[in-house]
Amino acid sequence: MARIVTIERHILEQQKNHPNATGVFTNLLYDMALAAKIIARETTRAGLVGILGASEDHNVYGEQQQKLDIFADRTIFRINDHTGRLCAMASEEHEEIIEIPMNFDTGRYVLLYDPLDGSSNIDVNVSVGTIFAIHRKISTGERGTLEDVLQAGRRLVAAGYVIYGSSTMMVYSAGQGVHGFTLDPSVGEFLLSHENIRAPQNALYYSANAGYEKYWTPGVRRYAKWLQGIEGEGRKPLGQRYIGSLVSDFHRNLLRGGVFFYPGDMQDPSKPYGKMRLMFEAQAIGFLAEQAGGYASDGVGSVLDLEPYSLHQRVPLFVGNRDLVEKAEEYIRLYDQEWLEAYRPFRTLKMERA
Ligand code: AHG
Ligand code: MN
Ligand code: MN
């Protein structure tokens, strides 16, 4: 029989390789696992207790109901606000950074999260997820600032996601590979089920919302044709699978091999950057991709090297097997001059503002 390793034990073992580890970071990851269990409990009951209703609705028990993404947001905040491990948080659901309440101590880390990713899938019982990323505090004051939050993905200490699927899984990396844990609901523990996940050599799938092909740039269209084996050297076609929840699409492609893309487009030339959020989606997913031997690009270069300029900035995203992502960069270089000219200024906005 295989070893039984809980997520807590695994994080502790990994931290042994860090001589200066104080345990703060270990506990922070464990807090995320706890948040995941509480959110999973609610997602599996979503249809039952009327949690799908508007925020002000009351459920059959007379309790105030919240939409699931607000519930997830509150849960992650309330687990982490008082631990003294964080100096600030940022969530896709909040316009500004979230400060640690004055009555609690602050710590050395910053937590960024997308509490519920793919939330349009909840009402139809399709997998959703949570994405999180952890940076180190860099400012010198006692409490965290926007500077601590707006760091390049290259500096991430850890990142991960939870997928609320046919089973609940938590997948994380603290810079030593990517590891996956499956929740055993009967004992309430995440158990190691996917150790050291590596991007498979042979990719099976590509994932994009082909319904928007009309808006894609010429290079991206040709790239999609290349993935289908029509354009270029006539490769064996990849299957097309798209769920519409980044966590689920990325997770499948991580295990089976493939590429996910949500490109920038020229529908509105003043907004050539697509839909994905750099701070709450692309950084964490890009970090995990690289840790598994893959790659994440904005079509020009690594998303991890982008210096962020705002909390809710959007970014084109191509992520998955390295060779497939690099091919997208190649097509964009060759055929998307107009788009590149529109998009390039956004890559360097931070430097210009400085
Ligand atoms: P969120 O639910 O956190 O707002 O994220 C939605 C995102 C992402 O999960 C998914 O990949 C993408 O939106 C799907 O967009 P389309 O419906 O435009 O394909
Ligand atoms: Mn999302
Ligand atoms: Mn979300």
mmCIF file of C-alpha atoms and ligand atoms in Angstrom:
data_model
loop_
_atom_site.group_PDB
_atom_site.id
_atom_site.type_symbol
_atom_site.label_atom_id
_atom_site.label_comp_id
_atom_site.label_asym_id
_atom_site.label_seq_id
_atom_site.Cartn_x
_atom_site.Cartn_y
_atom_site.Cartn_z
ATOM 1 C CA MET A 1 0.000 0.000 0.000
ATOM 2 C CA ALA A 2 1.082 3.559 -0.695
ATOM 3 C CA ARG A 3 2.151 5.898 2.107
ATOM 4 C CA ILE A 4 -0.573 8.082 3.573
ATOM 5 C CA VAL A 5 0.705 11.664 3.718
ATOM 6 C CA THR A 6 -1.489 14.552 4.829
ATOM 7 C CA ILE A 7 -0.960 17.988 3.350
ATOM 8 C CA GLU A 8 0.252 19.238 6.722
ATOM 9 C CA ARG A 9 2.935 16.546 6.964
ATOM 10 C CA HIS A 10 4.006 17.201 3.380
ATOM 11 C CA ILE A 11 4.379 20.954 3.875
ATOM 12 C CA LEU A 12 6.368 20.342 7.072
ATOM 13 C CA GLU A 13 8.698 17.901 5.290
ATOM 14 C CA GLN A 14 9.271 20.359 2.460
ATOM 15 C CA GLN A 15 10.096 23.156 4.867
ATOM 16 C CA LYS A 16 12.851 21.041 6.412
ATOM 17 C CA ASN A 17 14.860 21.864 3.277
ATOM 18 C CA HIS A 18 14.723 25.531 4.292
ATOM 19 C CA PRO A 19 17.140 26.021 7.199
ATOM 20 C CA ASN A 20 15.650 29.414 8.117
ATOM 21 C CA ALA A 21 12.028 28.275 8.077
ATOM 22 C CA THR A 22 10.119 29.443 11.133
ATOM 23 C CA GLY A 23 6.895 27.544 10.536
ATOM 24 C CA VAL A 24 4.945 30.706 9.703
ATOM 25 C CA PHE A 25 4.833 29.813 6.051
ATOM 26 C CA THR A 26 3.911 26.188 6.749
ATOM 27 C CA ASN A 27 0.939 27.320 8.794
ATOM 28 C CA LEU A 28 -0.114 29.804 6.146
ATOM 29 C CA LEU A 29 -0.433 27.011 3.584
ATOM 30 C CA TYR A 30 -2.272 24.894 6.089
ATOM 31 C CA ASP A 31 -4.726 27.761 6.667
ATOM 32 C CA MET A 32 -5.440 27.761 2.933
ATOM 33 C CA ALA A 33 -6.183 24.030 3.132
ATOM 34 C CA LEU A 34 -8.668 24.751 5.919
ATOM 35 C CA ALA A 35 -10.332 27.497 3.859
ATOM 36 C CA ALA A 36 -10.539 25.039 0.967
ATOM 37 C CA LYS A 37 -12.356 22.480 3.122
ATOM 38 C CA ILE A 38 -14.917 25.030 4.283
ATOM 39 C CA ILE A 39 -15.514 26.327 0.750
ATOM 40 C CA ALA A 40 -15.747 22.738 -0.582
ATOM 41 C CA ARG A 41 -18.415 21.983 1.999
ATOM 42 C CA GLU A 42 -20.502 24.868 0.672
ATOM 43 C CA THR A 43 -19.930 24.206 -3.040
ATOM 44 C CA THR A 44 -21.128 20.626 -2.688
ATOM 45 C CA ARG A 45 -24.327 21.858 -0.992
ATOM 46 C CA ALA A 46 -24.777 24.817 -3.302
ATOM 47 C CA GLY A 47 -27.998 23.678 -4.930
ATOM 48 C CA LEU A 48 -29.490 22.530 -1.634
ATOM 49 C CA VAL A 49 -29.495 25.450 0.695
ATOM 50 C CA GLY A 50 -30.401 28.202 -1.700
ATOM 51 C CA ILE A 51 -26.932 29.623 -1.555
ATOM 52 C CA LEU A 52 -27.242 30.560 -5.213
ATOM 53 C CA GLY A 53 -29.581 33.398 -4.365
ATOM 54 C CA ALA A 54 -28.706 37.056 -4.145
ATOM 55 C CA SER A 55 -26.593 38.204 -1.208
ATOM 56 C CA GLU A 56 -29.552 39.546 0.721
ATOM 57 C CA ASP A 57 -31.611 36.322 0.437
ATOM 58 C CA HIS A 58 -32.386 34.202 3.462
ATOM 59 C CA ASN A 59 -32.138 30.440 3.391
ATOM 60 C CA VAL A 60 -34.649 27.922 4.737
ATOM 61 C CA TYR A 61 -33.039 28.185 8.168
ATOM 62 C CA GLY A 62 -33.582 31.926 8.288
ATOM 63 C CA GLU A 63 -29.846 32.587 7.972
ATOM 64 C CA GLN A 64 -28.555 35.362 5.810
ATOM 65 C CA GLN A 65 -27.378 33.887 2.533
ATOM 66 C CA GLN A 66 -24.425 34.950 0.481
ATOM 67 C CA LYS A 67 -23.430 34.212 -3.028
ATOM 68 C CA LEU A 68 -20.786 31.558 -3.087
ATOM 69 C CA ASP A 69 -18.020 33.833 -4.279
ATOM 70 C CA ILE A 70 -18.706 36.260 -1.448
ATOM 71 C CA PHE A 71 -18.820 33.351 0.983
ATOM 72 C CA ALA A 72 -15.471 32.071 -0.319
ATOM 73 C CA ASP A 73 -13.977 35.551 -0.126
ATOM 74 C CA ARG A 74 -15.101 36.037 3.488
ATOM 75 C CA THR A 75 -13.923 32.585 4.499
ATOM 76 C CA ILE A 76 -10.384 33.108 3.228
ATOM 77 C CA PHE A 77 -10.228 36.551 4.819
ATOM 78 C CA ARG A 78 -11.543 35.420 8.203
ATOM 79 C CA ILE A 79 -9.155 32.484 8.416
ATOM 80 C CA ASN A 80 -6.166 34.699 7.675
ATOM 81 C CA ASP A 81 -6.909 38.108 9.208
ATOM 82 C CA HIS A 82 -5.916 37.347 12.798
ATOM 83 C CA THR A 83 -3.004 34.896 12.487
ATOM 84 C CA GLY A 84 -0.195 37.454 12.487
ATOM 85 C CA ARG A 85 1.287 35.825 9.408
ATOM 86 C CA LEU A 86 0.130 38.380 6.805
ATOM 87 C CA CYS A 87 0.766 42.092 6.354
ATOM 88 C CA ALA A 88 -2.002 42.498 3.751
ATOM 89 C CA MET A 89 -4.292 40.587 1.426
ATOM 90 C CA ALA A 90 -5.799 41.239 -1.982
ATOM 91 C CA SER A 91 -8.812 39.551 -3.520
ATOM 92 C CA GLU A 92 -10.444 39.644 -6.914
ATOM 93 C CA GLU A 93 -13.629 40.616 -5.045
ATOM 94 C CA HIS A 94 -12.139 43.813 -3.559
ATOM 95 C CA GLU A 95 -11.253 46.989 -5.403
ATOM 96 C CA GLU A 96 -8.401 47.905 -3.031
ATOM 97 C CA ILE A 97 -5.892 45.887 -1.009
ATOM 98 C CA ILE A 98 -7.323 44.375 2.169
ATOM 99 C CA GLU A 99 -5.646 45.606 5.303
ATOM 100 C CA ILE A 100 -5.181 43.473 8.391
ATOM 101 C CA PRO A 101 -7.522 44.821 11.094
ATOM 102 C CA MET A 102 -5.688 47.160 13.495
ATOM 103 C CA ASN A 103 -6.389 44.942 16.504
ATOM 104 C CA PHE A 104 -4.391 42.050 15.017
ATOM 105 C CA ASP A 105 -0.651 41.578 14.525
ATOM 106 C CA THR A 106 0.863 41.665 11.062
ATOM 107 C CA GLY A 107 3.425 39.338 9.504
ATOM 108 C CA ARG A 108 5.917 38.850 6.713
ATOM 109 C CA TYR A 109 3.698 37.593 3.903
ATOM 110 C CA VAL A 110 1.082 38.856 1.464
ATOM 111 C CA LEU A 111 -1.817 36.710 0.245
ATOM 112 C CA LEU A 112 -3.548 37.264 -3.101
ATOM 113 C CA TYR A 113 -6.579 35.219 -4.067
ATOM 114 C CA ASP A 114 -9.372 34.604 -6.523
ATOM 115 C CA PRO A 115 -11.893 33.154 -4.061
ATOM 116 C CA LEU A 116 -14.020 31.462 -6.682
ATOM 117 C CA ASP A 117 -12.736 31.041 -10.189
ATOM 118 C CA GLY A 118 -15.145 30.123 -12.964
ATOM 119 C CA SER A 119 -18.102 31.316 -10.914
ATOM 120 C CA SER A 120 -20.401 31.373 -13.954
ATOM 121 C CA ASN A 121 -20.202 27.567 -13.760
ATOM 122 C CA ILE A 122 -21.698 27.252 -10.272
ATOM 123 C CA ASP A 123 -25.321 27.474 -11.313
ATOM 124 C CA VAL A 124 -24.862 24.586 -13.732
ATOM 125 C CA ASN A 125 -22.911 22.268 -11.422
ATOM 126 C CA VAL A 126 -19.601 22.472 -13.262
ATOM 127 C CA SER A 127 -16.235 22.548 -11.483
ATOM 128 C CA VAL A 128 -15.018 25.802 -9.995
ATOM 129 C CA GLY A 129 -11.851 26.636 -8.083
ATOM 130 C CA THR A 130 -9.909 28.925 -5.773
ATOM 131 C CA ILE A 131 -6.544 30.409 -6.781
ATOM 132 C CA PHE A 132 -4.001 31.793 -4.317
ATOM 133 C CA ALA A 133 -0.523 33.300 -4.383
ATOM 134 C CA ILE A 134 1.901 34.282 -1.629
ATOM 135 C CA HIS A 135 4.506 37.030 -1.797
ATOM 136 C CA ARG A 136 7.005 38.181 0.805
ATOM 137 C CA LYS A 137 6.542 41.617 2.368
ATOM 138 C CA ILE A 138 9.031 44.099 0.887
ATOM 139 C CA SER A 139 7.943 47.448 2.325
ATOM 140 C CA THR A 140 9.553 48.629 5.553
ATOM 141 C CA GLY A 141 6.581 49.901 7.549
ATOM 142 C CA GLU A 142 4.676 47.710 9.978
ATOM 143 C CA ARG A 143 1.595 47.187 7.816
ATOM 144 C CA GLY A 144 1.493 46.055 4.208
ATOM 145 C CA THR A 145 1.088 48.414 1.264
ATOM 146 C CA LEU A 146 0.206 48.186 -2.415
ATOM 147 C CA GLU A 147 3.936 47.824 -3.090
ATOM 148 C CA ASP A 148 3.913 44.477 -1.253
ATOM 149 C CA VAL A 149 1.006 43.231 -3.321
ATOM 150 C CA LEU A 150 2.140 44.436 -6.745
ATOM 151 C CA GLN A 151 5.209 42.261 -7.158
ATOM 152 C CA ALA A 152 6.248 40.334 -10.254
ATOM 153 C CA GLY A 153 5.283 36.658 -10.327
ATOM 154 C CA ARG A 154 8.968 35.771 -10.482
ATOM 155 C CA ARG A 155 9.186 36.690 -6.791
ATOM 156 C CA LEU A 156 6.353 34.433 -5.611
ATOM 157 C CA VAL A 157 7.122 32.276 -2.592
ATOM 158 C CA ALA A 158 4.235 29.908 -3.213
ATOM 159 C CA ALA A 159 1.040 29.540 -5.186
ATOM 160 C CA GLY A 160 -1.717 27.029 -5.605
ATOM 161 C CA TYR A 161 -5.290 26.299 -6.448
ATOM 162 C CA VAL A 162 -8.172 24.260 -5.170
ATOM 163 C CA ILE A 163 -10.494 22.542 -7.588
ATOM 164 C CA TYR A 164 -14.017 21.720 -6.450
ATOM 165 C CA GLY A 165 -14.653 18.929 -8.922
ATOM 166 C CA SER A 166 -15.830 15.349 -8.757
ATOM 167 C CA SER A 167 -13.461 15.376 -5.813
ATOM 168 C CA THR A 168 -11.840 18.370 -4.124
ATOM 169 C CA MET A 169 -8.135 18.768 -4.764
ATOM 170 C CA MET A 170 -5.536 21.229 -3.588
ATOM 171 C CA VAL A 171 -2.481 21.676 -5.779
ATOM 172 C CA TYR A 172 0.387 23.847 -4.587
ATOM 173 C CA SER A 173 4.019 24.702 -5.098
ATOM 174 C CA ALA A 174 6.402 26.372 -2.706
ATOM 175 C CA GLY A 175 9.144 26.387 -5.302
ATOM 176 C CA GLN A 176 10.019 22.697 -5.034
ATOM 177 C CA GLY A 177 7.789 21.138 -7.641
ATOM 178 C CA VAL A 178 4.013 20.898 -7.817
ATOM 179 C CA HIS A 179 2.101 18.583 -5.525
ATOM 180 C CA GLY A 180 -1.552 17.560 -5.515
ATOM 181 C CA PHE A 181 -3.736 16.442 -2.600
ATOM 182 C CA THR A 182 -7.221 14.981 -2.715
ATOM 183 C CA LEU A 183 -9.711 15.678 0.056
ATOM 184 C CA ASP A 184 -11.037 12.608 1.812
ATOM 185 C CA PRO A 185 -14.331 14.077 3.045
ATOM 186 C CA SER A 186 -14.889 11.262 5.521
ATOM 187 C CA VAL A 187 -11.834 12.247 7.562
ATOM 188 C CA GLY A 188 -11.588 15.883 6.451
ATOM 189 C CA GLU A 189 -7.961 15.621 5.360
ATOM 190 C CA PHE A 190 -6.184 16.416 2.129
ATOM 191 C CA LEU A 191 -4.054 13.358 1.294
ATOM 192 C CA LEU A 192 -1.109 13.349 -1.093
ATOM 193 C CA SER A 193 -2.374 11.859 -4.346
ATOM 194 C CA HIS A 194 -0.227 13.508 -7.048
ATOM 195 C CA GLU A 195 3.397 13.901 -6.009
ATOM 196 C CA ASN A 196 5.697 16.050 -8.133
ATOM 197 C CA ILE A 197 3.402 16.687 -11.079
ATOM 198 C CA ARG A 198 5.298 17.215 -14.352
ATOM 199 C CA ALA A 199 3.876 18.477 -17.652
ATOM 200 C CA PRO A 200 3.531 15.333 -19.813
ATOM 201 C CA GLN A 201 5.759 15.200 -22.899
ATOM 202 C CA ASN A 202 2.921 14.385 -25.243
ATOM 203 C CA ALA A 203 0.149 16.938 -25.071
ATOM 204 C CA LEU A 204 -3.454 15.917 -25.651
ATOM 205 C CA TYR A 205 -5.546 19.086 -25.503
ATOM 206 C CA TYR A 206 -5.837 22.732 -26.332
ATOM 207 C CA SER A 207 -8.327 24.939 -24.515
ATOM 208 C CA ALA A 208 -9.697 28.284 -25.662
ATOM 209 C CA ASN A 209 -13.067 29.923 -26.080
ATOM 210 C CA ALA A 210 -13.318 29.361 -29.823
ATOM 211 C CA GLY A 211 -16.618 31.204 -29.838
ATOM 212 C CA TYR A 212 -14.586 34.411 -29.803
ATOM 213 C CA GLU A 213 -12.392 33.486 -32.765
ATOM 214 C CA LYS A 214 -13.941 36.418 -34.627
ATOM 215 C CA TYR A 215 -12.048 38.780 -32.315
ATOM 216 C CA TRP A 216 -8.729 36.910 -32.354
ATOM 217 C CA THR A 217 -5.724 38.385 -34.106
ATOM 218 C CA PRO A 218 -4.396 36.769 -37.331
ATOM 219 C CA GLY A 219 -1.462 35.173 -35.481
ATOM 220 C CA VAL A 220 -3.679 33.582 -32.824
ATOM 221 C CA ARG A 221 -6.045 32.245 -35.496
ATOM 222 C CA ARG A 222 -3.154 30.679 -37.364
ATOM 223 C CA TYR A 223 -1.828 29.296 -34.078
ATOM 224 C CA ALA A 224 -5.170 27.595 -33.409
ATOM 225 C CA LYS A 225 -4.998 26.086 -36.897
ATOM 226 C CA TRP A 226 -1.480 24.870 -36.101
ATOM 227 C CA LEU A 227 -2.772 23.167 -32.921
ATOM 228 C CA GLN A 228 -5.396 21.499 -35.095
ATOM 229 C CA GLY A 229 -2.715 20.254 -37.479
ATOM 230 C CA ILE A 230 -3.987 22.349 -40.388
ATOM 231 C CA GLU A 231 -1.395 25.139 -40.428
ATOM 232 C CA GLY A 232 2.399 24.629 -40.598
ATOM 233 C CA GLU A 233 4.086 21.269 -40.607
ATOM 234 C CA GLY A 234 0.796 19.412 -40.185
ATOM 235 C CA ARG A 235 1.145 18.124 -36.612
ATOM 236 C CA LYS A 236 -1.214 15.510 -35.210
ATOM 237 C CA PRO A 237 -4.280 17.478 -34.063
ATOM 238 C CA LEU A 238 -4.862 18.137 -30.376
ATOM 239 C CA GLY A 239 -8.312 17.569 -28.928
ATOM 240 C CA GLN A 240 -10.186 20.739 -27.985
ATOM 241 C CA ARG A 241 -11.562 20.928 -24.428
ATOM 242 C CA TYR A 242 -12.818 24.058 -22.716
ATOM 243 C CA ILE A 243 -14.675 24.279 -19.417
ATOM 244 C CA GLY A 244 -14.600 28.041 -18.935
ATOM 245 C CA SER A 245 -13.033 27.903 -15.513
ATOM 246 C CA LEU A 246 -9.297 28.491 -15.631
ATOM 247 C CA VAL A 247 -8.541 26.248 -12.667
ATOM 248 C CA SER A 248 -10.341 23.281 -14.216
ATOM 249 C CA ASP A 249 -8.949 23.844 -17.697
ATOM 250 C CA PHE A 250 -5.422 24.296 -16.381
ATOM 251 C CA HIS A 251 -5.677 21.300 -14.053
ATOM 252 C CA ARG A 252 -6.774 18.962 -16.829
ATOM 253 C CA ASN A 253 -4.040 20.186 -19.143
ATOM 254 C CA LEU A 254 -1.434 19.930 -16.374
ATOM 255 C CA LEU A 255 -2.227 16.251 -15.918
ATOM 256 C CA ARG A 256 -2.830 15.362 -19.566
ATOM 257 C CA GLY A 257 -0.589 17.845 -21.374
ATOM 258 C CA GLY A 258 -1.760 20.752 -23.460
ATOM 259 C CA VAL A 259 -2.199 24.495 -23.672
ATOM 260 C CA PHE A 260 -4.833 26.946 -22.418
ATOM 261 C CA PHE A 261 -5.068 30.363 -23.999
ATOM 262 C CA TYR A 262 -7.128 33.488 -23.513
ATOM 263 C CA PRO A 263 -5.487 35.891 -25.925
ATOM 264 C CA GLY A 264 -5.513 39.645 -26.160
ATOM 265 C CA ASP A 265 -7.489 40.959 -29.103
ATOM 266 C CA MET A 266 -8.267 44.097 -31.097
ATOM 267 C CA GLN A 267 -12.020 44.241 -30.493
ATOM 268 C CA ASP A 268 -11.288 47.502 -28.697
ATOM 269 C CA PRO A 269 -7.737 48.552 -29.671
ATOM 270 C CA SER A 270 -7.436 50.577 -26.448
ATOM 271 C CA LYS A 271 -7.882 47.293 -24.490
ATOM 272 C CA PRO A 272 -5.668 44.742 -26.263
ATOM 273 C CA TYR A 273 -5.019 42.660 -23.125
ATOM 274 C CA GLY A 274 -7.779 40.061 -22.978
ATOM 275 C CA LYS A 275 -9.623 38.902 -19.870
ATOM 276 C CA MET A 276 -7.405 37.043 -17.418
ATOM 277 C CA ARG A 277 -6.275 38.847 -14.293
ATOM 278 C CA LEU A 278 -2.532 39.082 -13.766
ATOM 279 C CA MET A 279 -2.525 39.260 -9.959
ATOM 280 C CA PHE A 280 -5.308 36.792 -9.171
ATOM 281 C CA GLU A 281 -5.037 34.253 -11.973
ATOM 282 C CA ALA A 282 -2.055 34.475 -14.339
ATOM 283 C CA GLN A 283 0.753 34.825 -11.780
ATOM 284 C CA ALA A 284 -0.228 31.827 -9.666
ATOM 285 C CA ILE A 285 -1.083 29.622 -12.638
ATOM 286 C CA GLY A 286 2.123 30.681 -14.417
ATOM 287 C CA PHE A 287 4.203 29.879 -11.330
ATOM 288 C CA LEU A 288 2.672 26.399 -11.090
ATOM 289 C CA ALA A 289 3.153 25.815 -14.832
ATOM 290 C CA GLU A 290 6.858 26.653 -14.598
ATOM 291 C CA GLN A 291 7.277 24.544 -11.477
ATOM 292 C CA ALA A 292 5.846 21.598 -13.429
ATOM 293 C CA GLY A 293 8.225 22.178 -16.350
ATOM 294 C CA GLY A 294 5.745 24.181 -18.439
ATOM 295 C CA TYR A 295 5.541 27.856 -19.335
ATOM 296 C CA ALA A 296 3.112 30.795 -19.184
ATOM 297 C CA SER A 297 3.330 33.728 -21.574
ATOM 298 C CA ASP A 298 1.376 36.845 -22.445
ATOM 299 C CA GLY A 299 2.223 36.102 -26.074
ATOM 300 C CA VAL A 300 5.441 38.106 -25.829
ATOM 301 C CA GLY A 301 7.327 36.712 -22.828
ATOM 302 C CA SER A 302 6.860 35.073 -19.434
ATOM 303 C CA VAL A 303 3.926 36.422 -17.413
ATOM 304 C CA LEU A 304 6.122 35.984 -14.330
ATOM 305 C CA ASP A 305 8.459 38.739 -15.530
ATOM 306 C CA LEU A 306 5.721 41.348 -15.920
ATOM 307 C CA GLU A 307 6.011 44.182 -13.417
ATOM 308 C CA PRO A 308 2.416 44.793 -12.344
ATOM 309 C CA TYR A 309 0.966 48.309 -12.548
ATOM 310 C CA SER A 310 -2.452 47.790 -10.997
ATOM 311 C CA LEU A 311 -4.258 45.305 -8.792
ATOM 312 C CA HIS A 312 -6.921 44.350 -11.298
ATOM 313 C CA GLN A 313 -4.935 44.573 -14.527
ATOM 314 C CA ARG A 314 -5.727 42.072 -17.269
ATOM 315 C CA VAL A 315 -3.236 40.109 -19.298
ATOM 316 C CA PRO A 316 -3.262 37.782 -22.322
ATOM 317 C CA LEU A 317 -2.471 34.241 -21.192
ATOM 318 C CA PHE A 318 -0.998 31.228 -22.967
ATOM 319 C CA VAL A 319 -0.127 28.494 -20.484
ATOM 320 C CA GLY A 320 0.803 24.822 -20.560
ATOM 321 C CA ASN A 321 3.456 22.729 -22.266
ATOM 322 C CA ARG A 322 6.446 24.913 -23.046
ATOM 323 C CA ASP A 323 6.769 24.043 -26.733
ATOM 324 C CA LEU A 324 3.093 24.790 -27.354
ATOM 325 C CA VAL A 325 3.262 28.157 -25.586
ATOM 326 C CA GLU A 326 6.447 29.157 -27.389
ATOM 327 C CA LYS A 327 4.740 28.370 -30.669
ATOM 328 C CA ALA A 328 2.060 30.943 -29.819
ATOM 329 C CA GLU A 329 4.779 33.557 -29.216
ATOM 330 C CA GLU A 330 6.250 32.672 -32.600
ATOM 331 C CA TYR A 331 2.956 33.125 -34.464
ATOM 332 C CA ILE A 332 2.304 36.411 -32.689
ATOM 333 C CA ARG A 333 5.806 37.668 -33.570
ATOM 334 C CA LEU A 334 5.249 36.784 -37.213
ATOM 335 C CA TYR A 335 1.670 37.900 -37.825
ATOM 336 C CA ASP A 336 0.492 40.274 -35.081
ATOM 337 C CA GLN A 337 2.477 43.489 -35.530
ATOM 338 C CA GLU A 338 -0.605 45.664 -35.128
ATOM 339 C CA TRP A 339 -1.638 43.972 -31.904
ATOM 340 C CA LEU A 340 1.924 44.027 -30.572
ATOM 341 C CA GLU A 341 2.089 47.777 -31.061
ATOM 342 C CA ALA A 342 -1.175 48.235 -29.176
ATOM 343 C CA TYR A 343 -0.213 45.853 -26.362
ATOM 344 C CA ARG A 344 3.498 46.634 -25.773
ATOM 345 C CA PRO A 345 2.894 49.880 -23.824
ATOM 346 C CA PHE A 346 0.939 47.882 -21.210
ATOM 347 C CA ARG A 347 3.933 45.608 -20.608
ATOM 348 C CA THR A 348 6.069 48.552 -19.516
ATOM 349 C CA LEU A 349 3.478 50.768 -17.829
ATOM 350 C CA LYS A 350 4.965 50.302 -14.362
ATOM 351 C CA MET A 351 8.403 51.440 -15.476
ATOM 352 C CA GLU A 352 6.948 54.471 -17.224
ATOM 353 C CA ARG A 353 5.027 55.479 -14.131
ATOM 354 C CA ALA A 354 8.044 55.115 -11.877
HETATM 355 P P1 AHG B 1 -13.967 34.385 -12.458
HETATM 356 O O1 AHG B 1 -15.124 33.454 -12.348
HETATM 357 O O2 AHG B 1 -13.044 34.313 -11.286
HETATM 358 O O3 AHG B 1 -14.396 35.793 -12.781
HETATM 359 O O4 AHG B 1 -13.032 33.888 -13.671
HETATM 360 C C1 AHG B 1 -13.623 33.603 -14.906
HETATM 361 C C2 AHG B 1 -12.557 33.364 -15.920
HETATM 362 C C3 AHG B 1 -11.820 32.051 -15.914
HETATM 363 O O5 AHG B 1 -12.004 31.193 -14.888
HETATM 364 C C4 AHG B 1 -12.183 31.410 -17.210
HETATM 365 O O6 AHG B 1 -11.078 30.789 -17.725
HETATM 366 C C5 AHG B 1 -12.686 32.515 -18.058
HETATM 367 O O7 AHG B 1 -13.173 33.486 -17.192
HETATM 368 C C6 AHG B 1 -13.765 32.126 -19.026
HETATM 369 O O8 AHG B 1 -14.119 33.192 -19.805
HETATM 370 P P2 AHG B 1 -15.110 33.054 -21.075
HETATM 371 O O9 AHG B 1 -16.456 32.772 -20.522
HETATM 372 O O10 AHG B 1 -14.998 34.388 -21.726
HETATM 373 O O11 AHG B 1 -14.572 31.958 -21.948
HETATM 374 MN MN MN B 2 -11.115 33.799 -11.981
HETATM 375 MN MN MN B 3 -13.463 34.799 -9.208
#
